[in-house]
Coordinates of C-alpha atoms in Angstrom, one line a residue:
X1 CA 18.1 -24.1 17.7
X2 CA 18.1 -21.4 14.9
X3 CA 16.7 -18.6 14.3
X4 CA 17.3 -16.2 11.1
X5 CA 15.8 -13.2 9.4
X6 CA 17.1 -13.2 6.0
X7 CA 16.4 -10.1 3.9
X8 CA 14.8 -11.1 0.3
X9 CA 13.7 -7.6 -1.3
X10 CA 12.7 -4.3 0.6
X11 CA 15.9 -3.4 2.5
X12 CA 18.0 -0.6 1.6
X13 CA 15.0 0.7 -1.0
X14 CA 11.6 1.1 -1.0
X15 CA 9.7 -1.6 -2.9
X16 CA 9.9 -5.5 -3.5
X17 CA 8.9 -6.2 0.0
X18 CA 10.3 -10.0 1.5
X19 CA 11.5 -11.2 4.6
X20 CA 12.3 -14.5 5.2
X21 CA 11.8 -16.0 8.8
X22 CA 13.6 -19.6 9.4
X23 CA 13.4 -21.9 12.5
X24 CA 15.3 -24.8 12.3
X25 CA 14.1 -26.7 9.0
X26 CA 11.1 -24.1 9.2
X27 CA 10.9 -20.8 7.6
X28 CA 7.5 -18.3 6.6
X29 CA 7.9 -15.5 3.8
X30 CA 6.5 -12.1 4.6
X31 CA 5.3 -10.4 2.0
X32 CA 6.0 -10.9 -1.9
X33 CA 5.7 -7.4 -3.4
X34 CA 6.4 -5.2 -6.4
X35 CA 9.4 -2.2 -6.9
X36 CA 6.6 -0.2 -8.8
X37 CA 9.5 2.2 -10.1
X38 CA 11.2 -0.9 -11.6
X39 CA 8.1 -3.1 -12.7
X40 CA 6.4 0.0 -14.4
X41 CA 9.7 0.8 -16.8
X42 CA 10.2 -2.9 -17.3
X43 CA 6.4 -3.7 -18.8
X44 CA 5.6 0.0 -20.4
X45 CA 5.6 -1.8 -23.7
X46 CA 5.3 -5.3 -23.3
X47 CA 2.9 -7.0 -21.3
X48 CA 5.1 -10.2 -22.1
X49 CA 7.6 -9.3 -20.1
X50 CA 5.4 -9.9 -16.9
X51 CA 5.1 -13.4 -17.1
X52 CA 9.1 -13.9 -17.0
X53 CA 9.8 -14.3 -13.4
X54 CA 13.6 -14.7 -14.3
X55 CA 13.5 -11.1 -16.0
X56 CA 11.3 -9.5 -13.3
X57 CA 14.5 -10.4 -10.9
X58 CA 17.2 -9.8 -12.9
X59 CA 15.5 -6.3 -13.6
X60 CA 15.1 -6.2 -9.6
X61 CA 11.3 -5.2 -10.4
X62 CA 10.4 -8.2 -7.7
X63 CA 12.1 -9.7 -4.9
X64 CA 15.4 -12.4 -5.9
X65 CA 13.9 -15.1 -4.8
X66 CA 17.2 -16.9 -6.2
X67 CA 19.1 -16.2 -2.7
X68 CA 16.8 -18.0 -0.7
X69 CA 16.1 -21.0 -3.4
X70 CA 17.8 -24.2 -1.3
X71 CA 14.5 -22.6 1.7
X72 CA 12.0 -22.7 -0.7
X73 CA 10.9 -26.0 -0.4
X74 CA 10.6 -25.7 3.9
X75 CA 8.8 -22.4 3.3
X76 CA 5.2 -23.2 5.3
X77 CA 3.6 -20.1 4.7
X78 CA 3.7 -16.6 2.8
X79 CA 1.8 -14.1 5.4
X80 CA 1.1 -10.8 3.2
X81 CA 1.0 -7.8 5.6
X82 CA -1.4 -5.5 3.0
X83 CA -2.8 -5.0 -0.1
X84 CA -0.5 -3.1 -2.0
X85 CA 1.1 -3.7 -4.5
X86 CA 4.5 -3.5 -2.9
X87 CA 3.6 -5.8 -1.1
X88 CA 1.7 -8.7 -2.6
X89 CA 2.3 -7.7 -6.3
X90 CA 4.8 -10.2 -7.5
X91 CA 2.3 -13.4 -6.0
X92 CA 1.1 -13.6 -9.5
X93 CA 4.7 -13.9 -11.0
X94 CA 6.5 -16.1 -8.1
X95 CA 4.0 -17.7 -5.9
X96 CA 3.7 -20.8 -7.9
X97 CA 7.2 -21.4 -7.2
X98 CA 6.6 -21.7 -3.2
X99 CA 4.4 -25.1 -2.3
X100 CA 2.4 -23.1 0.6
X101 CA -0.5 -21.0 1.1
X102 CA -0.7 -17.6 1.2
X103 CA -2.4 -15.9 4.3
X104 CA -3.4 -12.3 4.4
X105 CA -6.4 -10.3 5.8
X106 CA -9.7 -10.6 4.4
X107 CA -9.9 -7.4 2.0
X108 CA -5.6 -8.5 1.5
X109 CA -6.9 -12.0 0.0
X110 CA -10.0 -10.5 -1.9
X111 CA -7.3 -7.8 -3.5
X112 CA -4.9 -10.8 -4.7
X113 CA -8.1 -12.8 -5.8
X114 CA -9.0 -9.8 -8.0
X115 CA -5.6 -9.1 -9.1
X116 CA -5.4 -12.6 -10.0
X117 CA -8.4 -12.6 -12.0
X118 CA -7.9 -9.7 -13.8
X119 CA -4.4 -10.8 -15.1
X120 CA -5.9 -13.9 -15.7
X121 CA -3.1 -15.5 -13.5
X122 CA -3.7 -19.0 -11.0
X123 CA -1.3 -19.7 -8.6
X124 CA -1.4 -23.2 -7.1
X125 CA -1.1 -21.8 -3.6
X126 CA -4.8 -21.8 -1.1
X127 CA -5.7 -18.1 -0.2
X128 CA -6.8 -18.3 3.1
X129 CA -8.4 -15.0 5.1
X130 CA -7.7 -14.3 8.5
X131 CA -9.7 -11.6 10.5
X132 CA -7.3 -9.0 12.5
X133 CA -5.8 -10.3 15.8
X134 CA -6.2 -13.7 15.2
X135 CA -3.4 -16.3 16.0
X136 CA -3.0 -19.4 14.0
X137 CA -0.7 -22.3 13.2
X138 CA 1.3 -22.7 10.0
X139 CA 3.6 -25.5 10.7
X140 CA 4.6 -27.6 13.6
X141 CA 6.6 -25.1 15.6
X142 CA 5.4 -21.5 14.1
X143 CA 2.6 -19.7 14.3
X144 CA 1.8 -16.4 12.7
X145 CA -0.4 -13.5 14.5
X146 CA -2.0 -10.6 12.7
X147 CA -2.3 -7.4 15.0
X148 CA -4.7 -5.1 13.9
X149 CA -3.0 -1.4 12.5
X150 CA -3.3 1.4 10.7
X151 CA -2.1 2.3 7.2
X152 CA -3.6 4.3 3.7
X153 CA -5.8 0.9 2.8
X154 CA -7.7 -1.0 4.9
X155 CA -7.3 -4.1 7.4
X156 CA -3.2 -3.8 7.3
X157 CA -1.8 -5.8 10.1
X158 CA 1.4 -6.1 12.0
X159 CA 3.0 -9.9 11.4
X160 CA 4.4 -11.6 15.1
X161 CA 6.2 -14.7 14.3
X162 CA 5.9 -16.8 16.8
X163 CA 8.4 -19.9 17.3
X164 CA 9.8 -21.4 20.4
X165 CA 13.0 -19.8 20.4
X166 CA 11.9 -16.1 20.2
X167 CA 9.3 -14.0 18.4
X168 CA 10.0 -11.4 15.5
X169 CA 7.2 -8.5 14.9
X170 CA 7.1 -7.4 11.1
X171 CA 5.7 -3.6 11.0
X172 CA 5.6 -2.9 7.5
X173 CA 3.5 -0.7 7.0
X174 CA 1.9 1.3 9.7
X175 CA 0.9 4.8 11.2
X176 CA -0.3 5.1 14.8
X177 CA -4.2 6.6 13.9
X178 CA -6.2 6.5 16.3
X179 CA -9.2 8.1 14.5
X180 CA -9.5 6.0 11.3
X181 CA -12.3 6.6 8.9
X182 CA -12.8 2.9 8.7
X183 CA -11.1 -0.4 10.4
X184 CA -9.8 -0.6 13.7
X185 CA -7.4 1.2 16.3
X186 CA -4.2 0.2 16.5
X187 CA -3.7 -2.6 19.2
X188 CA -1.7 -1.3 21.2
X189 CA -2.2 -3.9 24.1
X190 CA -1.1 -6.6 22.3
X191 CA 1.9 -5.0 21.2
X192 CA 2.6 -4.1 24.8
X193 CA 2.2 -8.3 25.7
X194 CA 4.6 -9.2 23.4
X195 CA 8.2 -10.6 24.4
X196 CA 10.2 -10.0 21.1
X197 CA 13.6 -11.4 19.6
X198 CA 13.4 -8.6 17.1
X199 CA 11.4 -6.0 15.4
X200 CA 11.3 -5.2 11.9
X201 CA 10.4 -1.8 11.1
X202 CA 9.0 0.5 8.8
X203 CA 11.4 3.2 8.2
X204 CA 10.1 5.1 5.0
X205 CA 10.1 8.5 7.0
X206 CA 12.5 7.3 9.8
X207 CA 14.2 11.0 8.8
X208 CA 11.2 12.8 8.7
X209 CA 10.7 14.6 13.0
X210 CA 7.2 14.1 12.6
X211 CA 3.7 12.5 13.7
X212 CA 1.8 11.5 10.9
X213 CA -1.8 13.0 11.2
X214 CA -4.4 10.8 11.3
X215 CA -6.9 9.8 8.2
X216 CA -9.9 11.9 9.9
X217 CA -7.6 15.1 9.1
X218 CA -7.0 14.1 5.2
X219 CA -11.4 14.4 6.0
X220 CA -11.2 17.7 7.1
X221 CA -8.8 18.9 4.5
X222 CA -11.2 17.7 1.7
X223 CA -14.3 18.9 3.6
X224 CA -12.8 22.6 4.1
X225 CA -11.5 22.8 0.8
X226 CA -14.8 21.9 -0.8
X227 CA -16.8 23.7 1.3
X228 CA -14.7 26.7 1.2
X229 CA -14.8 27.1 -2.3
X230 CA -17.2 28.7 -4.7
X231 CA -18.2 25.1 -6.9
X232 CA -21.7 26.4 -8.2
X233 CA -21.3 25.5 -12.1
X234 CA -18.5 23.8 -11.4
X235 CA -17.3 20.4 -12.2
X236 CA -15.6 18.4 -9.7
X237 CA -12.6 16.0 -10.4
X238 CA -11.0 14.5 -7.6
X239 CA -8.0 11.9 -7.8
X240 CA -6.3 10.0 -5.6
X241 CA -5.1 6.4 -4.7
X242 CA -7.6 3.9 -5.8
X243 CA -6.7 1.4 -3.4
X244 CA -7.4 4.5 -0.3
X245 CA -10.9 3.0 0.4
X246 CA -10.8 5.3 3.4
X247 CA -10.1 8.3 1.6
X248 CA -12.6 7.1 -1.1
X249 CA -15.8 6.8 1.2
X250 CA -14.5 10.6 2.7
X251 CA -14.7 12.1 -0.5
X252 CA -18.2 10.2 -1.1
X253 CA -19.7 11.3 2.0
X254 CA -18.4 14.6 1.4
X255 CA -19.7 14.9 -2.2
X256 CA -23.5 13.7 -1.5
X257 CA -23.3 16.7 1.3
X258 CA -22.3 18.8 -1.7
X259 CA -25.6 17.6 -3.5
X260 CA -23.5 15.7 -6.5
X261 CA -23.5 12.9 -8.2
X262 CA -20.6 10.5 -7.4
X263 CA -18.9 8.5 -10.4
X264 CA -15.8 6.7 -10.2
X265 CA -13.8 6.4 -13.4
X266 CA -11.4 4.0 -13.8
X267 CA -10.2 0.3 -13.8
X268 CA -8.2 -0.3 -10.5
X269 CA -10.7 1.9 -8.7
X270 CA -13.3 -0.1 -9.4
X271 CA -11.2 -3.3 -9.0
X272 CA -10.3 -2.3 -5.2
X273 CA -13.9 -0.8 -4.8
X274 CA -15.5 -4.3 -5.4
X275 CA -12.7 -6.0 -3.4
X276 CA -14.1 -4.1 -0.4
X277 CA -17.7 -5.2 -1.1
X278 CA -16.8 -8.7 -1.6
X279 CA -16.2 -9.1 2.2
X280 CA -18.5 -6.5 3.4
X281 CA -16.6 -3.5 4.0
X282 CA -18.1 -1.0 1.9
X283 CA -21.3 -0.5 0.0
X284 CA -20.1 1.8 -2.4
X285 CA -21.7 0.6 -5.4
X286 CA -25.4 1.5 -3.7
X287 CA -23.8 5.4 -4.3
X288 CA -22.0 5.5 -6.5
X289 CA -21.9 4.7 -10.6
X290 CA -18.5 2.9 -11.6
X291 CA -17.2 2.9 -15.2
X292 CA -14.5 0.9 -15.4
X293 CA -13.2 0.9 -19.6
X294 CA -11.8 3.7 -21.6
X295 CA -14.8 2.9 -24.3
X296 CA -17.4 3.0 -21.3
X297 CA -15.9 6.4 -20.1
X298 CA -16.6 7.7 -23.0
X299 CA -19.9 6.9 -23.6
X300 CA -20.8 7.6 -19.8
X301 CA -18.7 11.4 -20.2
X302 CA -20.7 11.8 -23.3
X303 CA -24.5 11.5 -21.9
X304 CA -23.2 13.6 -18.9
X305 CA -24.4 17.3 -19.8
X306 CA -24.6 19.2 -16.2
X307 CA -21.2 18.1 -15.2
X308 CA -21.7 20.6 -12.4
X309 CA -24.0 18.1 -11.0
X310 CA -20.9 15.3 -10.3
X311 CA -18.0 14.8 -8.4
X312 CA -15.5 12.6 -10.6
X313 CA -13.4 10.7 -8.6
X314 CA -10.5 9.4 -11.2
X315 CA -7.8 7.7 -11.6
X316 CA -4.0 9.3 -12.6
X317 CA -2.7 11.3 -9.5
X318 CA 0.8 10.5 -10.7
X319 CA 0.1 12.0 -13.6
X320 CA 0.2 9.0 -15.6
X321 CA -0.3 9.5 -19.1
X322 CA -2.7 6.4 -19.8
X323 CA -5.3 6.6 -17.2
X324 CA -8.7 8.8 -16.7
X325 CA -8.0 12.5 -15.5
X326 CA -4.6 12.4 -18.5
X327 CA -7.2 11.7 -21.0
X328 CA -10.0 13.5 -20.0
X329 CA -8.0 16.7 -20.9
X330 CA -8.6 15.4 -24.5
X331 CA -11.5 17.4 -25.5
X332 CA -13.2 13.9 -27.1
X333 CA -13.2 12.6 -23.8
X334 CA -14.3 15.5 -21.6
X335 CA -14.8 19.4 -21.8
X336 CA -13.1 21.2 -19.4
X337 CA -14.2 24.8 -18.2
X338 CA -12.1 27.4 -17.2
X339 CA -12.1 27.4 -13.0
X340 CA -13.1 23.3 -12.9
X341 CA -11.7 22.1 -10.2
X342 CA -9.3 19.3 -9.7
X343 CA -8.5 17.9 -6.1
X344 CA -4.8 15.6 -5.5
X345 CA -6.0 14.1 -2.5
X346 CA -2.7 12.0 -3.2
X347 CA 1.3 12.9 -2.8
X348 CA 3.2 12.9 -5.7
X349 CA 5.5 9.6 -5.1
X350 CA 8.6 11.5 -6.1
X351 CA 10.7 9.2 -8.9
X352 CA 11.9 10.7 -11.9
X353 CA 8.8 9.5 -14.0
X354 CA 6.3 10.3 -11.8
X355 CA 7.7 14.1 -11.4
X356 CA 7.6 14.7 -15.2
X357 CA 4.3 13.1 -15.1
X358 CA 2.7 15.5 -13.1
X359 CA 4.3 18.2 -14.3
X360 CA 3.1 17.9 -17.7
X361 CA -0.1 17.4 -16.4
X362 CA -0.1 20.0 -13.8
X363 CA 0.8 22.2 -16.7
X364 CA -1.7 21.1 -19.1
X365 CA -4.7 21.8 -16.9
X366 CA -3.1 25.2 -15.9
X367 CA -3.5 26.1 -19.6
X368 CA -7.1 25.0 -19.5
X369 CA -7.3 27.6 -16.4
X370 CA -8.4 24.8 -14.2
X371 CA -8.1 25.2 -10.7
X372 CA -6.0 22.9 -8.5
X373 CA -5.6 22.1 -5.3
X374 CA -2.4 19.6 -4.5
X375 CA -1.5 17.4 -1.3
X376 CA -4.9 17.5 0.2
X377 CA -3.5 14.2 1.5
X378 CA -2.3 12.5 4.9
X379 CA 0.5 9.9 4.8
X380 CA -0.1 6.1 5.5
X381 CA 3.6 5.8 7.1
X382 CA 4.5 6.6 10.4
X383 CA 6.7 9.6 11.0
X384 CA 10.0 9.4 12.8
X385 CA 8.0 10.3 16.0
X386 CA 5.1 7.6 15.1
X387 CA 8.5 5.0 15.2
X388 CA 9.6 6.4 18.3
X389 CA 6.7 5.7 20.5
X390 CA 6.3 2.1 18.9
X391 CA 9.6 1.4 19.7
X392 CA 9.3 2.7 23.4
X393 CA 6.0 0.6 23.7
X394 CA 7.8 -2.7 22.8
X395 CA 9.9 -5.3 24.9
X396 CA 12.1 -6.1 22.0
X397 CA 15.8 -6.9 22.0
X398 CA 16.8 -6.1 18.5
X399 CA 15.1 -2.9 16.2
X400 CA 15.6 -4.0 12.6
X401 CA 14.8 -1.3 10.0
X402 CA 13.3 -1.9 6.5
X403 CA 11.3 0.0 3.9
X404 CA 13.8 2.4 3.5
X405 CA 16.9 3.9 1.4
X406 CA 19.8 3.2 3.1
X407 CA 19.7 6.5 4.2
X408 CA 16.2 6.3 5.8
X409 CA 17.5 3.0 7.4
X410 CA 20.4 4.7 8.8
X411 CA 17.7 7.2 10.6
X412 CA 15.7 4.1 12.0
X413 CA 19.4 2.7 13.3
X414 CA 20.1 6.1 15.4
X415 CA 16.6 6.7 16.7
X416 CA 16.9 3.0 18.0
X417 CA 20.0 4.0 19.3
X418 CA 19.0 7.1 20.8
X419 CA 15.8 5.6 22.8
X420 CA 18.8 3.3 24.1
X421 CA 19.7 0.3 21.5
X422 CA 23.7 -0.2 21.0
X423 CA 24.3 0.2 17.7
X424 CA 25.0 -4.3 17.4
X425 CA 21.4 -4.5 18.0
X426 CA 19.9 -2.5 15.0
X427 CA 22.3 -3.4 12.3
X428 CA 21.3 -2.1 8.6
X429 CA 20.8 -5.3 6.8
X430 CA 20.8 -5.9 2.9
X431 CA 18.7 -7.9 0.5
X432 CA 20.5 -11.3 0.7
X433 CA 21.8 -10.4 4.1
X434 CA 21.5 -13.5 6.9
X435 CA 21.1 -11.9 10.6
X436 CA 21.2 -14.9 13.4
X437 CA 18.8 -13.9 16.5
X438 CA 19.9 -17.5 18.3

């Protein structure tokens, strides 16, 4: 009997998320993402480039799917954890090169489906929807559980591999929130049942001694900032992540309290918006007016005359220089008013590009005299604390961490160690790495 986690993308940086899981002449891929960072500086100019899988991988923009080529053919099932794009992102590049379906959540599957469509991509694989803490068969000795958790978009879910020599629990991503603005609780009594061979775990702020605060707080922060301000004559501009559906219907609920108009402005927030409908999540199109086009924004800016009268929830909270709130600042698109407001309900992800990004930005509006407020924002990741009481509330043998630098990973390793794992039994694998559990 064998049993073998074998690293694809993800480990020892944050991005290109891939694990492969094989039993015997079995094996399941979790997850098939994006490394933004990478993907973004490879296609700036040239949307060809994004139909080149070979290029994509030798750019490591998505997971090297070479390195596990001679499994690829036993591979019964790709089980996506979430809907970003770190996650699922490369499916339209590489998953016509696996022969199996892909299984996600419900809103997981109805983001791929749009993403799909919008890129005007088919894969030959079935998308099949799963509802949280559901158990179901994927070949004839694995099965593949979803357990309900907590992360910044909704109906994220644990992955438990289940095979008869052991079961492996794939964490990426979570935050234990026990308040969320929409979805369910962490299940913590499942996790508590399970008997596992390993865990792989999320270790993105593994250094950071911390609890991350729930989504209901990121609710607060926006309410007392907009309610502790002076807005009258004021127009409104928030920005944050468009796929934060939670954070979206905050800042909606908020904003009618206010009295405003809500308009979101943008393509990918209306793309995750309707996702959300699709399956019944949301309604937000019964409050809100989407504008999805840069011509549409226009004309929709340009009828506007009481901008005092709107929120404008935007894209561009990295600053980037092509979407809404970067080009808004160009007096054809929008006229800003010294002491506007603008709200990053968002963190700045820091790479190199995204820094300079929002400090020209930042700097742009400052000249305008606009008012901002920054980091009115809770984190989707747990905190080093958050990893130490799932650890503690597991029966697992082996703590594998993931989602991290190496430096981040080495973090996970010593907490596991400090709760009581030997140092053999949360080793710091690396893409293209082969661990043997049995």
């Amino acid at each position: 009997m064998v049993l073998e986690i074998i690293p694809v993308g993800g480990y020892g940086e944050i991005g290109r998320n891939s694990t492969l899981i094989r039993y015997n002449d079995e094996a399941v891929l979790l997850d098939l993402g994006l490394h933004m960072e990478h993907y973004v500086a490879l296609t700036e100019d040239e949307d060809v480039v994004k139909m080149n899988p070979q290029l994509l991988m030798d750019h490591n923009a998505v997971p090297d799917i070479r390195k596990i080529k001679e499994w690829i053919p036993k591979i019964k099932a790709i089980a996506i954890s979430h809907a970003h794009l770190d996650h699922l992102g490369a499916i339209p590049f590489l998953g016509d090169k696996f022969p199996c379906p892909i299984h996600g959540s419900p809103y997981t599957i109805s983001v791929l489906k749009a993403l799909l469509k919008d890129d005007g991509i088919t894969v030959r694989n079935d998308l099949l929807p799963h509802s949280e803490n559901s158990i179901f068969p994927v070949s004839k000795h694995i099965k593949l559980e979803f357990i309900s958790a907590t992360h910044s978009i909704p109906q994220a879910v644990m992955i438990c591999v289940h095979t008869p020599e052991g079961n492996i629990l794939y964490t990426n991503d979570f935050k234990l929130d026990f308040t969320p603005v929409i979805g369910k609780k962490p299940n913590l009594k499942r996790l508590k049942e399970l008997k596992l061979k390993a865990v792989i775990v999320d270790s993105l702020y593994a250094d950071d001694p911390r609890h991350t605060p729930s989504e209901a707080i990121a609710k607060e922060m926006l309410k007392d900032t907009l309610y502790g301000i002076d807005t009258k004559g004021k127009a409104i501009i928030v920005t944050t992540f468009s796929s934060h559906i939670a954070r979206l219907k905050s800042i909606i609920e908020i904003g009618t309290k206010l009295g405003r108009k809500i308009v979101f402005l943008g393509r990918s927030l209306a793309k995750y918006a309707t996702a959300a409908e699709d399956i019944g999540l949301v309604q937000f199109s019964k409050e809100v007016e989407m504008v999805q086009y840069g011509s549409k924004i226009k004309r929709e800016l340009a009828k506007i005359k009481k901008p005092d009268e709107y929120i404008f929830v935007v894209t561009g909270h990295q600053g980037e220089p092509k979407a809404t709130l970067s080009k808004m600042l160009n007096k054809k698109l929008f006229n800003f008013k010294p002491e506007d407001i603008v709200i990053f309900s968002c963190k700045t992800i820091p790479t190199p590009v995204n820094l300079e990004n929002r400090e020209r930005l930042e700097s742009e509006l400052k000249s305008e005299h606009i008012r901002i407020f920054k980091d009115i924002h809770v984190s989707g990741h747990a905190g080093r604390e958050d990893i130490r009481e799932l650890l503690h509330l597991l029966n697992t043998e082996q703590v594998i961490p993931s989602h991290g630098t190496p430096e981040k990973n080495q973090a996970s390793s010593e907490l596991a160690q400090e709760i009581g794992f030997s140092k053999e039994k949360t080793p710091l694998l690396k893409n293209g790495d082969l661990l043997k559990l049995s």
